[in-house]
Amino acid sequence: MRKWFERRYFEIVASIYIYNEHRGYTALDRVIGAVKRRDPGNKKLLAMIEQHREDERKHYWMFRRWFEKRGIMPLQVDRTCGHIDRFVEIMFRARINELTEEDLMEDANFAKLCRVISLTEQRGYRQVEVLLNHSLIKREPRLTKIFRVIKEDEPSHWAPYDQWLKANDKREPVWWERAVDSFIHSELLFIKLPLLFLAPWVGRRTDWADEHDAPRAEAPGLRLSTAS
């Protein structure tokens, strides 16, 4: 029974993360497109967001290879388990796929999105710290190694958005935006994760999310060898 519990927990956590990492780097493509159009001379900002995008993609591939090594597919989780999905839906009253580059060309919308991304990335960093100290995660060395990589990468991910807000005299996140972030996290932790754990009807993906990506560079070569 304990083995089943551990296996189920690992698969749920990894399934939520692989969904969010894929959602993250594909959504950033739209942000990058908007920056190229609204501020093409800001090479530093563009480079930082491009690096953020590549890190998210790298993390996605680390989780994909974790699943491949175990010979299973991720659980079929959707946008209801996506932190950035829920945040965007609440703040913009639209799904993330409905936001266009034209929408993000507007200063107010771009500033709002910068605050959303910054809060989401900072939340992600704190959650990784929690997981790295979790007794169950410590029993799975490959997941532990993945989360260590994420923790190392994460601090640079909110920097470009905070810097843009400051450089353009836009306000930082306020208490109610932080409250929305906390609500989304609590909703996932205390409602959705337990439901996934106990729901036998939740199936597995039949394909990999990146199979539907627009063509770009090949998957990065990662060295994650460790005992399993």
PDB file of C-alpha atoms in Angstrom, residues 1-185:
ATOM      1  CA  MET A   1       0.000   0.000   0.000  1.00  0.00           C
ATOM      2  CA  ARG A   2       2.833   2.391   0.843  1.00  0.00           C
ATOM      3  CA  LYS A   3       4.482   1.703  -2.516  1.00  0.00           C
ATOM      4  CA  TRP A   4       1.232   2.455  -4.332  1.00  0.00           C
ATOM      5  CA  PHE A   5       0.814   5.683  -2.371  1.00  0.00           C
ATOM      6  CA  GLU A   6       4.356   6.803  -3.203  1.00  0.00           C
ATOM      7  CA  ARG A   7       4.036   5.891  -6.881  1.00  0.00           C
ATOM      8  CA  ARG A   8       0.723   7.711  -7.187  1.00  0.00           C
ATOM      9  CA  TYR A   9       2.085  10.791  -5.449  1.00  0.00           C
ATOM     10  CA  PHE A  10       5.162  10.932  -7.702  1.00  0.00           C
ATOM     11  CA  GLU A  11       3.046  10.560 -10.839  1.00  0.00           C
ATOM     12  CA  ILE A  12       0.573  13.266  -9.820  1.00  0.00           C
ATOM     13  CA  VAL A  13       3.280  15.770  -8.905  1.00  0.00           C
ATOM     14  CA  ALA A  14       5.228  15.061 -12.112  1.00  0.00           C
ATOM     15  CA  SER A  15       2.043  15.228 -14.222  1.00  0.00           C
ATOM     16  CA  ILE A  16       1.131  18.644 -12.816  1.00  0.00           C
ATOM     17  CA  TYR A  17       4.657  19.909 -13.356  1.00  0.00           C
ATOM     18  CA  ILE A  18       5.034  18.641 -16.911  1.00  0.00           C
ATOM     19  CA  TYR A  19       1.723  20.298 -17.811  1.00  0.00           C
ATOM     20  CA  ASN A  20       2.792  23.608 -16.267  1.00  0.00           C
ATOM     21  CA  GLU A  21       6.259  23.572 -17.822  1.00  0.00           C
ATOM     22  CA  HIS A  22       4.792  22.954 -21.283  1.00  0.00           C
ATOM     23  CA  ARG A  23       2.158  25.608 -20.769  1.00  0.00           C
ATOM     24  CA  GLY A  24       4.866  27.970 -19.570  1.00  0.00           C
ATOM     25  CA  TYR A  25       7.222  27.802 -22.525  1.00  0.00           C
ATOM     26  CA  THR A  26       4.486  27.778 -25.175  1.00  0.00           C
ATOM     27  CA  ALA A  27       2.764  30.785 -23.575  1.00  0.00           C
ATOM     28  CA  LEU A  28       6.071  32.646 -23.471  1.00  0.00           C
ATOM     29  CA  ASP A  29       6.270  32.392 -27.262  1.00  0.00           C
ATOM     30  CA  ARG A  30       3.405  34.902 -27.370  1.00  0.00           C
ATOM     31  CA  VAL A  31       5.134  37.165 -24.856  1.00  0.00           C
ATOM     32  CA  ILE A  32       8.349  37.052 -26.901  1.00  0.00           C
ATOM     33  CA  GLY A  33       6.413  37.927 -30.045  1.00  0.00           C
ATOM     34  CA  ALA A  34       4.818  40.909 -28.305  1.00  0.00           C
ATOM     35  CA  VAL A  35       8.188  42.174 -26.993  1.00  0.00           C
ATOM     36  CA  LYS A  36       9.712  41.956 -30.479  1.00  0.00           C
ATOM     37  CA  ARG A  37       6.887  44.118 -31.809  1.00  0.00           C
ATOM     38  CA  ARG A  38       6.453  46.621 -28.976  1.00  0.00           C
ATOM     39  CA  ASP A  39      10.092  47.075 -27.911  1.00  0.00           C
ATOM     40  CA  PRO A  40      12.393  45.593 -30.597  1.00  0.00           C
ATOM     41  CA  GLY A  41      15.430  47.528 -29.354  1.00  0.00           C
ATOM     42  CA  ASN A  42      15.291  46.022 -25.865  1.00  0.00           C
ATOM     43  CA  LYS A  43      17.682  43.172 -26.571  1.00  0.00           C
ATOM     44  CA  LYS A  44      18.404  42.544 -22.889  1.00  0.00           C
ATOM     45  CA  LEU A  45      14.731  42.008 -22.011  1.00  0.00           C
ATOM     46  CA  LEU A  46      14.222  39.784 -25.033  1.00  0.00           C
ATOM     47  CA  ALA A  47      17.290  37.678 -24.198  1.00  0.00           C
ATOM     48  CA  MET A  48      16.138  37.189 -20.599  1.00  0.00           C
ATOM     49  CA  ILE A  49      12.658  36.092 -21.636  1.00  0.00           C
ATOM     50  CA  GLU A  50      14.123  33.795 -24.299  1.00  0.00           C
ATOM     51  CA  GLN A  51      16.274  32.188 -21.589  1.00  0.00           C
ATOM     52  CA  HIS A  52      13.213  31.824 -19.381  1.00  0.00           C
ATOM     53  CA  ARG A  53      11.453  30.094 -22.248  1.00  0.00           C
ATOM     54  CA  GLU A  54      14.351  27.710 -22.840  1.00  0.00           C
ATOM     55  CA  ASP A  55      14.559  26.846 -19.138  1.00  0.00           C
ATOM     56  CA  GLU A  56      10.853  26.011 -19.038  1.00  0.00           C
ATOM     57  CA  ARG A  57      11.299  23.802 -22.085  1.00  0.00           C
ATOM     58  CA  LYS A  58      14.319  22.122 -20.508  1.00  0.00           C
ATOM     59  CA  HIS A  59      12.277  21.400 -17.383  1.00  0.00           C
ATOM     60  CA  TYR A  60       9.488  19.941 -19.517  1.00  0.00           C
ATOM     61  CA  TRP A  61      11.972  17.551 -21.133  1.00  0.00           C
ATOM     62  CA  MET A  62      13.394  16.512 -17.798  1.00  0.00           C
ATOM     63  CA  PHE A  63       9.920  15.455 -16.654  1.00  0.00           C
ATOM     64  CA  ARG A  64       9.204  13.795 -19.985  1.00  0.00           C
ATOM     65  CA  ARG A  65      12.324  11.690 -19.636  1.00  0.00           C
ATOM     66  CA  TRP A  66      11.372  10.837 -16.062  1.00  0.00           C
ATOM     67  CA  PHE A  67       8.092   9.390 -17.363  1.00  0.00           C
ATOM     68  CA  GLU A  68       9.800   7.651 -20.267  1.00  0.00           C
ATOM     69  CA  LYS A  69      12.254   5.973 -17.931  1.00  0.00           C
ATOM     70  CA  ARG A  70       9.328   4.632 -15.895  1.00  0.00           C
ATOM     71  CA  GLY A  71       7.559   3.432 -19.045  1.00  0.00           C
ATOM     72  CA  ILE A  72       4.364   5.399 -18.408  1.00  0.00           C
ATOM     73  CA  MET A  73       2.606   8.513 -19.716  1.00  0.00           C
ATOM     74  CA  PRO A  74       1.612  11.518 -17.594  1.00  0.00           C
ATOM     75  CA  LEU A  75      -1.870  11.707 -16.134  1.00  0.00           C
ATOM     76  CA  GLN A  76      -4.353  13.670 -18.215  1.00  0.00           C
ATOM     77  CA  VAL A  77      -4.349  16.943 -16.269  1.00  0.00           C
ATOM     78  CA  ASP A  78      -5.615  20.138 -17.873  1.00  0.00           C
ATOM     79  CA  ARG A  79      -5.731  23.908 -17.382  1.00  0.00           C
ATOM     80  CA  THR A  80      -7.529  23.518 -14.056  1.00  0.00           C
ATOM     81  CA  CYS A  81      -4.150  22.383 -12.672  1.00  0.00           C
ATOM     82  CA  GLY A  82      -2.226  25.157 -14.388  1.00  0.00           C
ATOM     83  CA  HIS A  83      -1.186  27.998 -12.079  1.00  0.00           C
ATOM     84  CA  ILE A  84      -0.546  30.464 -14.895  1.00  0.00           C
ATOM     85  CA  ASP A  85      -3.789  29.375 -16.617  1.00  0.00           C
ATOM     86  CA  ARG A  86      -5.891  30.126 -13.549  1.00  0.00           C
ATOM     87  CA  PHE A  87      -4.047  33.369 -12.806  1.00  0.00           C
ATOM     88  CA  VAL A  88      -4.515  34.693 -16.340  1.00  0.00           C
ATOM     89  CA  GLU A  89      -8.178  33.664 -16.382  1.00  0.00           C
ATOM     90  CA  ILE A  90      -8.855  35.540 -13.149  1.00  0.00           C
ATOM     91  CA  MET A  91      -6.832  38.645 -14.026  1.00  0.00           C
ATOM     92  CA  PHE A  92      -7.751  38.971 -17.708  1.00  0.00           C
ATOM     93  CA  ARG A  93     -11.123  37.177 -17.733  1.00  0.00           C
ATOM     94  CA  ALA A  94      -9.851  35.217 -20.716  1.00  0.00           C
ATOM     95  CA  ARG A  95      -7.967  31.976 -21.200  1.00  0.00           C
ATOM     96  CA  ILE A  96      -4.270  32.205 -21.860  1.00  0.00           C
ATOM     97  CA  ASN A  97      -4.708  30.985 -25.469  1.00  0.00           C
ATOM     98  CA  GLU A  98      -7.130  33.843 -26.067  1.00  0.00           C
ATOM     99  CA  LEU A  99      -4.537  36.522 -25.301  1.00  0.00           C
ATOM    100  CA  THR A 100      -3.026  37.743 -28.551  1.00  0.00           C
ATOM    101  CA  GLU A 101       0.193  39.617 -29.241  1.00  0.00           C
ATOM    102  CA  GLU A 102      -2.007  42.604 -30.024  1.00  0.00           C
ATOM    103  CA  ASP A 103      -3.518  42.404 -26.529  1.00  0.00           C
ATOM    104  CA  LEU A 104      -0.034  42.384 -25.024  1.00  0.00           C
ATOM    105  CA  MET A 105       1.025  45.392 -27.088  1.00  0.00           C
ATOM    106  CA  GLU A 106      -1.054  47.535 -24.707  1.00  0.00           C
ATOM    107  CA  ASP A 107       0.987  48.844 -21.781  1.00  0.00           C
ATOM    108  CA  ALA A 108      -1.653  48.086 -19.153  1.00  0.00           C
ATOM    109  CA  ASN A 109      -2.048  44.486 -20.301  1.00  0.00           C
ATOM    110  CA  PHE A 110       1.693  43.898 -20.592  1.00  0.00           C
ATOM    111  CA  ALA A 111       2.278  45.296 -17.106  1.00  0.00           C
ATOM    112  CA  LYS A 112      -0.489  43.102 -15.718  1.00  0.00           C
ATOM    113  CA  LEU A 113       1.003  40.038 -17.361  1.00  0.00           C
ATOM    114  CA  CYS A 114       4.454  40.902 -16.002  1.00  0.00           C
ATOM    115  CA  ARG A 115       3.007  40.947 -12.490  1.00  0.00           C
ATOM    116  CA  VAL A 116       1.222  37.641 -13.068  1.00  0.00           C
ATOM    117  CA  ILE A 117       4.350  35.924 -14.393  1.00  0.00           C
ATOM    118  CA  SER A 118       6.541  37.332 -11.621  1.00  0.00           C
ATOM    119  CA  LEU A 119       4.195  36.142  -8.880  1.00  0.00           C
ATOM    120  CA  THR A 120       3.795  32.738 -10.546  1.00  0.00           C
ATOM    121  CA  GLU A 121       7.548  32.211 -10.816  1.00  0.00           C
ATOM    122  CA  GLN A 122       8.171  33.291  -7.233  1.00  0.00           C
ATOM    123  CA  ARG A 123       5.438  30.924  -6.092  1.00  0.00           C
ATOM    124  CA  GLY A 124       7.081  28.158  -8.109  1.00  0.00           C
ATOM    125  CA  TYR A 125      10.420  28.767  -6.402  1.00  0.00           C
ATOM    126  CA  ARG A 126       8.881  28.532  -2.933  1.00  0.00           C
ATOM    127  CA  GLN A 127       7.020  25.361  -3.867  1.00  0.00           C
ATOM    128  CA  VAL A 128      10.191  23.695  -5.158  1.00  0.00           C
ATOM    129  CA  GLU A 129      11.870  24.481  -1.837  1.00  0.00           C
ATOM    130  CA  VAL A 130       8.989  22.724  -0.078  1.00  0.00           C
ATOM    131  CA  LEU A 131       9.222  19.688  -2.354  1.00  0.00           C
ATOM    132  CA  LEU A 132      12.970  19.346  -1.913  1.00  0.00           C
ATOM    133  CA  ASN A 133      12.364  19.032   1.828  1.00  0.00           C
ATOM    134  CA  HIS A 134       9.449  16.623   1.399  1.00  0.00           C
ATOM    135  CA  SER A 135      10.172  13.163   2.799  1.00  0.00           C
ATOM    136  CA  LEU A 136       8.508  11.405  -0.157  1.00  0.00           C
ATOM    137  CA  ILE A 137      10.339  13.390  -2.841  1.00  0.00           C
ATOM    138  CA  LYS A 138      13.637  12.597  -1.122  1.00  0.00           C
ATOM    139  CA  ARG A 139      12.938   8.908  -1.802  1.00  0.00           C
ATOM    140  CA  GLU A 140      12.889   9.478  -5.571  1.00  0.00           C
ATOM    141  CA  PRO A 141      16.397  10.587  -6.624  1.00  0.00           C
ATOM    142  CA  ARG A 142      15.557  11.506 -10.227  1.00  0.00           C
ATOM    143  CA  LEU A 143      12.715  13.798  -9.164  1.00  0.00           C
ATOM    144  CA  THR A 144      14.948  15.302  -6.497  1.00  0.00           C
ATOM    145  CA  LYS A 145      17.579  16.060  -9.134  1.00  0.00           C
ATOM    146  CA  ILE A 146      14.984  17.658 -11.422  1.00  0.00           C
ATOM    147  CA  PHE A 147      13.720  19.908  -8.640  1.00  0.00           C
ATOM    148  CA  ARG A 148      17.266  20.948  -7.767  1.00  0.00           C
ATOM    149  CA  VAL A 149      17.768  22.076 -11.366  1.00  0.00           C
ATOM    150  CA  ILE A 150      14.481  23.992 -11.274  1.00  0.00           C
ATOM    151  CA  LYS A 151      15.434  25.678  -8.001  1.00  0.00           C
ATOM    152  CA  GLU A 152      18.733  26.807  -9.509  1.00  0.00           C
ATOM    153  CA  ASP A 153      17.055  28.185 -12.661  1.00  0.00           C
ATOM    154  CA  GLU A 154      13.996  29.780 -11.066  1.00  0.00           C
ATOM    155  CA  PRO A 155      15.336  33.045  -9.560  1.00  0.00           C
ATOM    156  CA  SER A 156      16.231  34.428 -12.990  1.00  0.00           C
ATOM    157  CA  HIS A 157      12.700  33.820 -14.250  1.00  0.00           C
ATOM    158  CA  TRP A 158      10.892  36.653 -12.506  1.00  0.00           C
ATOM    159  CA  ALA A 159      13.764  39.133 -12.931  1.00  0.00           C
ATOM    160  CA  PRO A 160      12.957  40.408 -16.474  1.00  0.00           C
ATOM    161  CA  TYR A 161       9.339  41.156 -15.576  1.00  0.00           C
ATOM    162  CA  ASP A 162      10.203  42.952 -12.337  1.00  0.00           C
ATOM    163  CA  GLN A 163      12.895  44.927 -14.165  1.00  0.00           C
ATOM    164  CA  TRP A 164      10.483  45.963 -16.925  1.00  0.00           C
ATOM    165  CA  LEU A 165       7.912  47.143 -14.376  1.00  0.00           C
ATOM    166  CA  LYS A 166      10.529  49.229 -12.573  1.00  0.00           C
ATOM    167  CA  ALA A 167      12.076  50.637 -15.751  1.00  0.00           C
ATOM    168  CA  ASN A 168       8.660  51.725 -17.038  1.00  0.00           C
ATOM    169  CA  ASP A 169       7.374  53.169 -13.739  1.00  0.00           C
ATOM    170  CA  LYS A 170       4.706  50.506 -13.402  1.00  0.00           C
ATOM    171  CA  ARG A 171       3.517  49.377 -10.005  1.00  0.00           C
ATOM    172  CA  GLU A 172       4.615  46.153  -8.360  1.00  0.00           C
ATOM    173  CA  PRO A 173       2.067  43.462  -7.379  1.00  0.00           C
ATOM    174  CA  VAL A 174      -0.242  44.588  -4.591  1.00  0.00           C
ATOM    175  CA  TRP A 175      -1.876  42.654  -1.769  1.00  0.00           C
ATOM    176  CA  TRP A 176      -4.954  41.517  -3.673  1.00  0.00           C
ATOM    177  CA  GLU A 177      -2.885  40.148  -6.561  1.00  0.00           C
ATOM    178  CA  ARG A 178      -0.787  38.227  -4.046  1.00  0.00           C
ATOM    179  CA  ALA A 179      -4.031  36.985  -2.483  1.00  0.00           C
ATOM    180  CA  VAL A 180      -5.173  35.660  -5.874  1.00  0.00           C
ATOM    181  CA  ASP A 181      -1.846  33.853  -6.239  1.00  0.00           C
ATOM    182  CA  SER A 182      -2.250  32.296  -2.769  1.00  0.00           C
ATOM    183  CA  PHE A 183      -5.839  31.274  -3.528  1.00  0.00           C
ATOM    184  CA  ILE A 184      -4.821  29.498  -6.750  1.00  0.00           C
ATOM    185  CA  HIS A 185      -2.025  27.665  -4.959  1.00  0.00           C
TER     186      HIS A 185
END
